[in-house]
């Protein structure tokens, strides 16, 4: 190593001396001389360091290349002096190539120089601290130095060295979560990202694996995209090996949990490749691709692009025939795609069989969470009138009614919200009542969860606008009394407008009005009217009669 360093320094000095005599191509030689000077100074600094031997293995290959380039420069400077360069354009090209090589060599040796300085600084600090602090600092600096050494090898090592180093880096991060933080904060992320475009498949695979371990942590999601990780990851989706694609799409899945990152992935052409992976990927890659599409679908500005690039059809196919994990991700993606104001996307989902496949998924859903997601997706689809009618015709209301009776508390709540979304259509209200949902909704008015009570009251407030549904509701022994209980002013956590609307819907019948007053509605409504709760006076007038309202007004004055 010492001989190589000495030889390189001597060649730098010789070239600088000879270049001063050159009269042609002066501009190019000035650039070359500037780089030679920096290279010479850096090599001198390295040769005097006590830590140099620790970098021997991966620096030696670079030193051989440096000496070779300098020998080439020695020939070029002599030909420039003698004006014997066999063509001006050829000589210009040779000099530009030499300048580029010297620039790369400089980057290599400066990486080593930085690593040596960091190691020397750590040694100096450890020598000036107390024993306890020294141990802590030693451990911290030891990890930093270890990471820096690995990244130095990734910068200047051969393909085999890089391959082995990436394997060591991956193992290091797998063994200790704190090590991932050290790699992310003290490593060279741009260098790791650069390796995603390596010509060697083994390097690309391992770089993608390493990136996937970093992408899991919240601390590095924005940083990786800011450093440009997403374009090479997207390229791997198109041309990488199966293993590399799995790791690349896993990284994209993690990165796109951040909205800005999702937009960046979509902007760089990620959507069609993710759709393709949903159709033809391995089970793992397919699930991750569907999850990434779900993350993109949370951004309303990307949804139309997803629909135009074929994401809807691919996701529906996954719901029908994908693995359990892929199905879950696909259903959630469709849920987001069906949300928002764009009715065209909901139409596309319905047109390609989305309603049938989501209902089938709901029927066989493996968990309450799966049922919840499917109902939300179908409820979003129901905001389109055509889809709502198709859902009712396909027996969706029967599914919701069954879930109101047998589902978990959270599923009952979402199912009731699903009834609400359908009941907004006048011509569907009667069909909803005939499907048997009135009874379960009435039972929900006594649920312990306030949100369940409120959503049940909301559904009933629209369903009771139909006479047949009112009759069905009043068959429930405690139906009216349960609505009245929700009016209690002491229960401030529940909105009063829904139970009041439901009671107003019943107020057209004198029989129902008597039952409402007998259930104790008057004091509640009087108090609510006194509190200026919107709708309370109107409800009091409608149910209690104008005489009662006049009495209340005099009492207030």
Coordinates of C-alpha atoms in Angstrom, one line a residue:
X1 CA 0.0 0.0 0.0
X2 CA 2.8 2.4 0.9
X3 CA 4.4 1.8 -2.5
X4 CA 1.2 2.5 -4.3
X5 CA 0.6 5.7 -2.3
X6 CA 4.2 6.9 -2.9
X7 CA 4.0 6.1 -6.6
X8 CA 0.7 7.9 -7.0
X9 CA 2.0 11.0 -5.2
X10 CA 5.1 11.1 -7.4
X11 CA 3.0 10.7 -10.5
X12 CA 0.8 13.6 -9.4
X13 CA 3.9 15.8 -8.8
X14 CA 5.3 14.8 -12.2
X15 CA 2.1 15.6 -14.1
X16 CA 1.7 18.9 -12.4
X17 CA 5.2 19.9 -13.4
X18 CA 4.8 18.7 -17.0
X19 CA 1.4 20.3 -17.4
X20 CA 2.9 23.7 -16.7
X21 CA 4.8 23.4 -20.0
X22 CA 1.7 22.6 -22.1
X23 CA 0.7 25.3 -24.6
X24 CA -2.3 23.5 -26.2
X25 CA -5.7 22.6 -24.6
X26 CA -4.8 24.9 -21.7
X27 CA -8.4 25.0 -20.5
X28 CA -8.7 21.3 -20.2
X29 CA -5.3 21.0 -18.6
X30 CA -6.2 23.6 -16.0
X31 CA -9.2 21.5 -14.9
X32 CA -7.0 18.4 -14.8
X33 CA -4.3 20.2 -12.7
X34 CA -6.9 21.4 -10.2
X35 CA -8.0 17.8 -9.7
X36 CA -4.4 16.5 -9.6
X37 CA -3.6 19.0 -6.8
X38 CA -6.6 18.0 -4.7
X39 CA -5.8 14.3 -5.3
X40 CA -2.1 14.8 -4.3
X41 CA -3.1 16.6 -1.1
X42 CA -5.7 14.0 -0.1
X43 CA -3.2 11.1 -0.7
X44 CA -0.6 12.9 1.4
X45 CA -3.1 13.2 4.2
X46 CA -4.1 9.6 4.0
X47 CA -0.5 8.3 4.0
X48 CA 0.2 10.1 7.3
X49 CA -2.8 8.6 9.1
X50 CA -2.4 5.9 11.7
X51 CA -5.8 4.5 10.8
X52 CA -5.0 4.0 7.1
X53 CA -4.3 0.2 7.5
X54 CA -8.0 -0.4 8.5
X55 CA -9.0 0.7 5.0
X56 CA -6.3 -1.3 3.2
X57 CA -8.4 -3.9 1.5
X58 CA -11.0 -1.7 -0.1
X59 CA -8.5 1.2 -0.8
X60 CA -6.0 -1.0 -2.6
X61 CA -8.2 -1.6 -5.6
X62 CA -8.8 2.2 -5.9
X63 CA -5.1 2.9 -5.7
X64 CA -4.3 0.6 -8.5
X65 CA -6.9 2.4 -10.7
X66 CA -5.5 5.8 -9.6
X67 CA -2.0 4.8 -10.6
X68 CA -3.2 3.5 -14.0
X69 CA -5.0 6.8 -14.7
X70 CA -2.0 8.8 -13.7
X71 CA 0.2 6.7 -16.0
X72 CA -2.3 7.5 -18.8
X73 CA -2.1 11.2 -17.9
X74 CA 1.7 11.0 -18.1
X75 CA 1.5 9.9 -21.8
X76 CA -1.2 12.5 -22.6
X77 CA 0.8 15.4 -21.1
X78 CA 3.9 14.4 -23.1
X79 CA 1.9 14.2 -26.3
X80 CA 0.4 17.6 -25.6
X81 CA 3.8 19.2 -25.1
X82 CA 5.1 17.6 -28.3
X83 CA 1.9 18.5 -30.2
X84 CA 1.7 14.8 -31.2
X85 CA -1.9 13.9 -30.4
X86 CA -3.2 12.3 -33.7
X87 CA -6.3 14.6 -34.1
X88 CA -7.6 17.5 -32.0
X89 CA -11.0 16.0 -31.3
X90 CA -9.5 12.7 -30.2
X91 CA -7.2 14.5 -27.8
X92 CA -10.0 16.6 -26.4
X93 CA -12.0 13.4 -25.8
X94 CA -9.0 11.7 -24.1
X95 CA -8.4 14.7 -21.8
X96 CA -12.1 14.9 -20.9
X97 CA -12.1 11.2 -20.0
X98 CA -9.0 11.7 -17.8
X99 CA -10.6 14.6 -16.0
X100 CA -13.7 12.4 -15.3
X101 CA -11.6 9.6 -14.0
X102 CA -9.6 11.9 -11.7
X103 CA -12.9 13.3 -10.4
X104 CA -14.1 9.7 -9.5
X105 CA -10.8 8.9 -7.9
X106 CA -11.1 12.0 -5.8
X107 CA -14.5 11.0 -4.6
X108 CA -13.2 7.6 -3.6
X109 CA -10.2 8.8 -1.6
X110 CA -12.2 11.6 0.0
X111 CA -14.7 9.0 1.3
X112 CA -11.9 7.2 2.9
X113 CA -10.4 10.5 4.2
X114 CA -13.8 11.3 5.8
X115 CA -14.0 7.9 7.4
X116 CA -10.5 8.2 8.8
X117 CA -11.2 11.7 10.2
X118 CA -14.4 10.4 11.9
X119 CA -12.4 7.5 13.4
X120 CA -9.6 9.8 14.6
X121 CA -12.2 12.2 16.2
X122 CA -13.9 9.3 18.0
X123 CA -10.5 8.2 19.4
X124 CA -9.7 11.7 20.5
X125 CA -13.1 12.1 22.3
X126 CA -12.8 8.8 24.0
X127 CA -9.4 9.8 25.4
X128 CA -10.8 12.9 27.0
X129 CA -14.0 11.6 28.7
X130 CA -14.8 9.9 32.0
X131 CA -14.8 6.1 32.1
X132 CA -18.7 5.9 32.1
X133 CA -19.1 8.5 29.4
X134 CA -16.2 6.9 27.5
X135 CA -18.0 3.6 27.3
X136 CA -21.2 5.2 26.0
X137 CA -19.4 7.3 23.5
X138 CA -17.2 4.3 22.5
X139 CA -20.3 2.2 21.8
X140 CA -22.0 5.0 19.9
X141 CA -18.9 5.8 17.9
X142 CA -18.2 2.1 17.3
X143 CA -21.6 1.8 15.6
X144 CA -21.0 4.9 13.5
X145 CA -17.6 3.8 12.5
X146 CA -18.9 0.4 11.6
X147 CA -21.6 1.9 9.4
X148 CA -19.2 4.3 7.8
X149 CA -16.8 1.6 7.0
X150 CA -19.5 -0.4 5.3
X151 CA -20.6 2.6 3.2
X152 CA -16.9 3.3 2.3
X153 CA -16.8 -0.2 0.9
X154 CA -20.0 0.4 -1.0
X155 CA -18.4 3.5 -2.5
X156 CA -15.1 2.1 -3.7
X157 CA -15.2 -1.6 -3.4
X158 CA -15.4 -4.2 -6.2
X159 CA -18.8 -5.8 -7.0
X160 CA -18.0 -8.8 -4.8
X161 CA -17.0 -6.5 -1.9
X162 CA -20.2 -4.4 -2.4
X163 CA -22.3 -7.6 -2.5
X164 CA -20.7 -8.9 0.8
X165 CA -21.0 -5.5 2.4
X166 CA -24.7 -5.1 1.5
X167 CA -25.3 -8.6 3.0
X168 CA -23.5 -7.5 6.2
X169 CA -25.5 -4.2 6.3
X170 CA -28.8 -6.0 5.9
X171 CA -27.9 -8.5 8.7
X172 CA -26.8 -5.6 10.9
X173 CA -30.1 -3.8 10.5
X174 CA -32.1 -7.0 11.0
X175 CA -30.4 -7.8 14.3
X176 CA -30.9 -4.5 16.0
X177 CA -33.6 -1.9 15.4
X178 CA -31.3 0.9 16.7
X179 CA -28.8 -0.1 14.0
X180 CA -31.4 0.9 11.4
X181 CA -31.4 4.4 12.9
X182 CA -27.6 4.6 12.8
X183 CA -27.5 3.5 9.2
X184 CA -30.2 6.0 8.3
X185 CA -28.7 9.0 10.1
X186 CA -24.9 8.2 9.8
X187 CA -24.8 6.2 6.6
X188 CA -24.7 7.5 3.0
X189 CA -28.3 7.0 1.8
X190 CA -27.7 8.6 -1.7
X191 CA -24.9 6.0 -2.2
X192 CA -27.3 3.2 -1.2
X193 CA -30.0 4.6 -3.5
X194 CA -27.5 4.8 -6.3
X195 CA -26.9 1.0 -6.0
X196 CA -30.5 0.4 -7.0
X197 CA -29.4 1.1 -10.6
X198 CA -26.3 -1.1 -10.5
X199 CA -25.7 -3.2 -13.5
X200 CA -25.2 -6.2 -11.2
X201 CA -28.5 -7.9 -10.3
X202 CA -27.1 -9.1 -7.0
X203 CA -26.3 -5.6 -6.0
X204 CA -29.7 -4.3 -7.0
X205 CA -31.5 -7.0 -5.0
X206 CA -29.5 -6.3 -1.9
X207 CA -29.8 -2.6 -2.2
X208 CA -33.6 -2.9 -2.5
X209 CA -33.6 -5.1 0.5
X210 CA -31.6 -2.6 2.6
X211 CA -33.9 0.3 1.5
X212 CA -37.0 -1.7 2.5
X213 CA -35.6 -2.0 6.0
X214 CA -35.1 1.7 6.2
X215 CA -38.4 2.6 4.6
X216 CA -40.3 1.0 7.5
X217 CA -39.2 3.7 9.9
X218 CA -41.2 6.9 10.0
X219 CA -37.9 8.9 10.4
X220 CA -36.7 8.0 6.9
X221 CA -39.9 7.9 4.7
X222 CA -39.6 11.5 3.6
X223 CA -35.8 11.5 3.6
X224 CA -35.6 8.5 1.2
X225 CA -37.9 10.2 -1.3
X226 CA -36.1 13.5 -0.9
X227 CA -32.9 11.7 -1.8
X228 CA -34.5 10.2 -4.9
X229 CA -35.2 6.6 -3.9
X230 CA -38.6 6.3 -5.7
X231 CA -37.5 6.5 -9.4
X232 CA -35.0 3.6 -9.2
X233 CA -37.5 1.6 -7.0
X234 CA -40.1 2.1 -9.8
X235 CA -37.6 1.0 -12.4
X236 CA -37.0 -2.2 -10.5
X237 CA -40.7 -2.9 -10.7
X238 CA -40.3 -3.0 -14.5
X239 CA -37.0 -4.8 -14.9
X240 CA -35.9 -6.3 -11.6
X241 CA -35.8 -9.9 -10.5
X242 CA -38.7 -11.3 -8.6
X243 CA -36.9 -10.8 -5.3
X244 CA -35.9 -7.2 -6.2
X245 CA -39.5 -6.4 -7.2
X246 CA -40.8 -7.7 -3.9
X247 CA -38.4 -5.6 -1.9
X248 CA -38.9 -2.5 -4.1
X249 CA -42.7 -2.6 -3.9
X250 CA -42.5 -3.2 -0.1
X251 CA -40.4 0.0 0.0
X252 CA -42.9 1.9 -2.1
X253 CA -45.7 0.6 0.2
X254 CA -44.0 2.0 3.2
X255 CA -43.0 5.2 1.6
X256 CA -46.4 6.0 0.2
X257 CA -48.0 6.2 3.7
X258 CA -46.8 9.8 3.4
X259 CA -49.2 11.7 1.1
X260 CA -46.4 13.7 -0.6
X261 CA -44.5 10.5 -1.3
X262 CA -47.6 9.0 -2.8
X263 CA -47.9 11.9 -5.2
X264 CA -44.2 11.6 -6.1
X265 CA -44.6 7.9 -6.9
X266 CA -47.6 8.6 -9.1
X267 CA -45.8 11.4 -10.9
X268 CA -42.9 9.2 -11.8
X269 CA -45.0 6.6 -13.6
X270 CA -45.5 4.2 -10.7
X271 CA -49.2 3.5 -11.3
X272 CA -49.1 1.3 -14.4
X273 CA -46.3 -0.8 -13.0
X274 CA -48.1 -1.3 -9.7
X275 CA -51.2 -2.3 -11.6
X276 CA -49.2 -4.8 -13.7
X277 CA -47.7 -6.2 -10.5
X278 CA -51.2 -6.7 -9.1
X279 CA -52.0 -8.9 -12.1
X280 CA -48.7 -10.8 -12.5
X281 CA -46.7 -10.5 -9.3
X282 CA -45.8 -13.0 -6.7
X283 CA -48.3 -13.3 -3.8
X284 CA -46.1 -11.0 -1.6
X285 CA -45.5 -8.5 -4.4
X286 CA -49.2 -8.5 -5.4
X287 CA -50.4 -7.7 -1.8
X288 CA -47.8 -4.9 -1.5
X289 CA -48.7 -3.5 -4.8
X290 CA -52.4 -3.4 -3.8
X291 CA -51.5 -1.7 -0.6
X292 CA -49.5 0.9 -2.4
X293 CA -52.4 1.6 -4.7
X294 CA -54.5 1.9 -1.6
X295 CA -52.1 4.5 -0.3
X296 CA -52.2 6.4 -3.6
X297 CA -56.0 6.2 -3.6
X298 CA -56.1 8.2 -0.3
X299 CA -55.0 11.2 -2.3
X300 CA -58.1 12.5 -4.1
X301 CA -55.9 14.1 -6.9
X302 CA -54.5 10.7 -7.9
X303 CA -57.8 8.7 -8.0
X304 CA -58.8 9.6 -11.5
X305 CA -55.3 8.5 -12.8
X306 CA -55.7 5.2 -10.9
X307 CA -59.0 4.6 -12.7
X308 CA -57.6 5.6 -16.1
X309 CA -54.5 3.3 -15.7
X310 CA -56.7 0.2 -15.0
X311 CA -56.3 0.0 -11.2
X312 CA -60.0 -0.6 -10.7
X313 CA -60.1 -3.8 -12.8
X314 CA -56.9 -5.1 -11.2
X315 CA -58.1 -4.5 -7.7
X316 CA -61.5 -6.2 -8.4
X317 CA -59.7 -9.2 -9.7
X318 CA -57.7 -9.4 -6.5
X319 CA -60.8 -9.2 -4.3
X320 CA -62.1 -12.1 -6.3
X321 CA -59.1 -14.3 -6.5
X322 CA -56.2 -12.8 -4.6
X323 CA -54.6 -14.0 -1.3
X324 CA -56.2 -13.0 1.9
X325 CA -53.8 -10.2 2.4
X326 CA -54.1 -9.0 -1.2
X327 CA -57.9 -9.1 -0.9
X328 CA -57.8 -6.9 2.3
X329 CA -55.6 -4.3 0.6
X330 CA -57.7 -4.3 -2.6
X331 CA -61.0 -3.8 -0.8
X332 CA -59.5 -0.9 1.2
X333 CA -58.2 0.6 -2.1
X334 CA -61.6 0.3 -3.7
X335 CA -63.1 2.0 -0.6
X336 CA -60.9 5.0 -1.1
X337 CA -61.4 5.1 -4.8
X338 CA -65.2 5.1 -4.3
X339 CA -65.0 8.0 -1.9
X340 CA -65.0 11.7 -2.8
X341 CA -67.0 13.6 -5.4
X342 CA -66.0 11.7 -8.6
X343 CA -69.1 9.7 -9.6
X344 CA -67.3 8.4 -12.7
X345 CA -65.0 6.3 -10.7
X346 CA -67.9 4.7 -8.8
X347 CA -69.6 4.0 -12.1
X348 CA -66.4 2.3 -13.3
X349 CA -66.3 0.2 -10.2
X350 CA -69.9 -0.9 -10.6
X351 CA -69.5 -1.5 -14.3
X352 CA -66.6 -4.0 -13.7
X353 CA -68.4 -6.1 -11.2
X354 CA -67.2 -4.3 -8.0
X355 CA -70.5 -4.5 -6.3
X356 CA -70.9 -8.3 -6.7
X357 CA -67.3 -9.0 -5.7
X358 CA -67.4 -6.7 -2.6
X359 CA -70.7 -8.3 -1.5
X360 CA -69.2 -11.8 -1.8
X361 CA -66.1 -10.6 0.1
X362 CA -68.4 -9.2 2.9
X363 CA -70.3 -12.6 3.0
X364 CA -67.1 -14.5 3.7
X365 CA -65.0 -11.8 5.4
X366 CA -62.6 -13.3 7.9
X367 CA -62.8 -10.6 10.6
X368 CA -64.8 -7.6 11.9
X369 CA -62.2 -5.3 10.3
X370 CA -62.7 -6.9 6.9
X371 CA -66.5 -6.6 7.3
X372 CA -66.0 -2.9 8.3
X373 CA -63.9 -2.1 5.2
X374 CA -66.2 -3.9 2.8
X375 CA -69.3 -2.1 4.2
X376 CA -67.5 1.3 3.9
X377 CA -66.5 0.5 0.3
X378 CA -70.1 -0.5 -0.6
X379 CA -71.5 2.6 1.3
X380 CA -69.2 4.8 -0.8
X381 CA -70.4 3.1 -4.0
X382 CA -74.0 3.7 -2.8
X383 CA -73.6 7.5 -3.2
X384 CA -74.2 6.8 -6.9
X385 CA -78.0 6.3 -7.5
X386 CA -77.4 3.5 -10.0
X387 CA -75.1 1.6 -7.7
X388 CA -77.6 2.1 -4.7
X389 CA -80.4 0.5 -6.7
X390 CA -78.1 -2.3 -7.9
X391 CA -77.0 -3.0 -4.2
X392 CA -80.6 -3.2 -3.0
X393 CA -81.6 -5.5 -5.9
X394 CA -78.6 -7.8 -5.2
X395 CA -79.7 -8.3 -1.6
X396 CA -77.2 -6.0 0.1
X397 CA -79.8 -4.7 2.6
X398 CA -80.4 -8.3 3.8
X399 CA -76.6 -8.6 4.5
X400 CA -76.6 -5.3 6.4
X401 CA -79.7 -6.4 8.4
X402 CA -78.0 -9.7 9.4
X403 CA -74.9 -7.7 10.5
X404 CA -77.0 -5.4 12.5
X405 CA -78.2 -8.4 14.4
X406 CA -75.0 -10.5 14.6
X407 CA -72.1 -8.2 14.0
X408 CA -69.6 -6.8 16.5
X409 CA -70.4 -3.3 17.9
X410 CA -68.2 -1.6 15.4
X411 CA -69.7 -3.6 12.5
X412 CA -73.2 -2.8 13.6
X413 CA -72.3 0.9 13.6
X414 CA -70.9 0.8 10.1
X415 CA -73.9 -1.3 8.9
X416 CA -76.3 1.3 10.3
X417 CA -74.3 4.0 8.5
X418 CA -74.7 1.8 5.3
X419 CA -78.5 1.8 5.8
X420 CA -78.3 5.6 6.2
X421 CA -76.5 6.0 2.8
X422 CA -79.1 3.9 1.1
X423 CA -82.1 5.5 2.9
X424 CA -81.3 8.9 1.3
X425 CA -83.0 7.6 -1.8
X426 CA -86.8 8.1 -1.6
X427 CA -87.7 5.1 -3.7
X428 CA -85.5 2.7 -1.6
X429 CA -86.8 3.6 1.8
X430 CA -89.7 1.1 1.6
X431 CA -87.5 -1.7 0.4
X432 CA -85.1 -1.1 3.2
X433 CA -87.9 -1.4 5.7
X434 CA -89.3 -4.5 4.1
X435 CA -85.8 -6.1 4.4
X436 CA -86.3 -6.1 8.2
X437 CA -83.8 -3.5 9.3
X438 CA -86.2 -1.4 11.5
X439 CA -86.2 -3.9 14.4
X440 CA -82.4 -4.1 14.7
X441 CA -82.0 -0.3 14.3
X442 CA -84.5 0.2 17.1
X443 CA -82.5 -2.2 19.3
X444 CA -79.4 -0.1 18.6
X445 CA -81.0 2.9 20.2
X446 CA -80.2 1.3 23.6
X447 CA -76.6 0.5 22.7
X448 CA -73.9 1.4 25.2
X449 CA -71.9 3.2 22.5
X450 CA -73.3 6.7 21.9
X451 CA -72.1 6.7 18.3
X452 CA -74.2 3.6 17.7
X453 CA -77.3 5.2 19.2
X454 CA -76.8 8.3 17.1
X455 CA -76.3 6.5 13.7
X456 CA -79.3 4.3 14.5
X457 CA -81.4 7.4 15.2
X458 CA -80.1 8.9 11.9
X459 CA -81.1 5.9 9.9
X460 CA -84.6 5.8 11.5
X461 CA -85.1 9.5 10.9
X462 CA -85.1 8.9 7.2
X463 CA -86.8 5.5 7.1
X464 CA -89.7 6.7 9.2
X465 CA -90.7 9.1 6.5
X466 CA -92.5 6.0 4.9
X467 CA -95.8 5.0 6.4
X468 CA -95.1 1.2 6.3
X469 CA -91.8 1.8 8.1
X470 CA -93.6 3.9 10.8
X471 CA -96.0 1.1 11.4
X472 CA -93.2 -1.4 11.7
X473 CA -91.3 0.8 14.1
X474 CA -94.3 1.3 16.4
X475 CA -94.7 -2.4 16.7
X476 CA -91.5 -2.3 18.7
X477 CA -92.7 -2.0 22.3
X478 CA -89.9 0.4 23.4
X479 CA -89.2 2.1 20.1
X480 CA -90.7 5.5 20.9
X481 CA -89.5 5.6 24.5
X482 CA -86.0 4.9 23.3
X483 CA -86.1 7.9 20.9
X484 CA -87.5 10.1 23.7
X485 CA -84.7 9.0 26.0
X486 CA -82.1 10.3 23.5
X487 CA -83.7 13.8 23.9
X488 CA -82.7 14.0 27.5
X489 CA -80.8 17.4 27.8
X490 CA -78.6 15.9 30.5
X491 CA -77.2 13.6 27.8
X492 CA -75.2 16.3 25.9
X493 CA -72.9 13.9 24.1
X494 CA -75.5 12.8 21.6
X495 CA -76.9 15.0 18.8
X496 CA -80.6 15.8 19.3
X497 CA -81.5 16.5 15.6
X498 CA -81.8 12.8 14.6
X499 CA -84.2 11.6 17.4
X500 CA -86.2 14.8 16.9
X501 CA -86.5 14.2 13.2
X502 CA -87.6 10.6 13.8
X503 CA -90.3 11.8 16.3
X504 CA -91.4 14.5 13.8
X505 CA -91.9 11.8 11.2
X506 CA -94.2 10.0 13.6
X507 CA -96.1 13.2 14.6
X508 CA -98.6 12.9 11.8
X509 CA -100.6 10.4 13.7
X510 CA -102.5 11.4 16.9
X511 CA -102.0 7.9 18.3
X512 CA -98.2 8.2 17.9
X513 CA -98.2 11.8 19.3
X514 CA -100.0 10.5 22.5
X515 CA -97.4 7.7 22.8
X516 CA -94.6 10.2 22.4
X517 CA -96.0 12.5 25.1
X518 CA -96.7 9.6 27.4
X519 CA -93.1 8.5 27.0
X520 CA -92.0 11.9 28.6
X521 CA -91.0 13.9 25.6
X522 CA -92.6 17.2 26.9
X523 CA -90.1 18.1 29.6
X524 CA -87.2 17.2 27.4
X525 CA -88.4 19.3 24.5
X526 CA -89.3 22.2 26.8
X527 CA -85.8 22.2 28.2
X528 CA -84.2 21.9 24.8
X529 CA -86.3 24.8 23.5
X530 CA -85.3 26.9 26.4
X531 CA -81.7 26.1 25.5
X532 CA -82.4 27.2 21.9
X533 CA -81.5 23.8 20.5
X534 CA -82.3 24.0 16.8
X535 CA -85.6 22.2 15.9
X536 CA -86.8 21.8 19.5
X537 CA -89.6 24.4 19.4
X538 CA -90.8 23.0 16.0
X539 CA -90.9 19.5 17.4
X540 CA -92.6 20.7 20.6
X541 CA -95.2 22.5 18.5
X542 CA -95.8 19.5 16.2
X543 CA -96.1 16.9 18.9
X544 CA -97.5 18.8 21.9
X545 CA -99.8 21.2 20.0
X546 CA -99.7 25.0 19.8
X547 CA -101.4 25.4 23.2
X548 CA -98.5 23.7 24.9
X549 CA -96.1 25.9 23.0
X550 CA -98.1 29.1 24.1
X551 CA -97.9 27.9 27.6
X552 CA -94.2 27.4 27.4
X553 CA -93.7 30.9 25.9
X554 CA -95.7 32.5 28.7
X555 CA -93.8 30.5 31.3
X556 CA -90.5 31.7 29.8
X557 CA -91.6 35.3 29.8

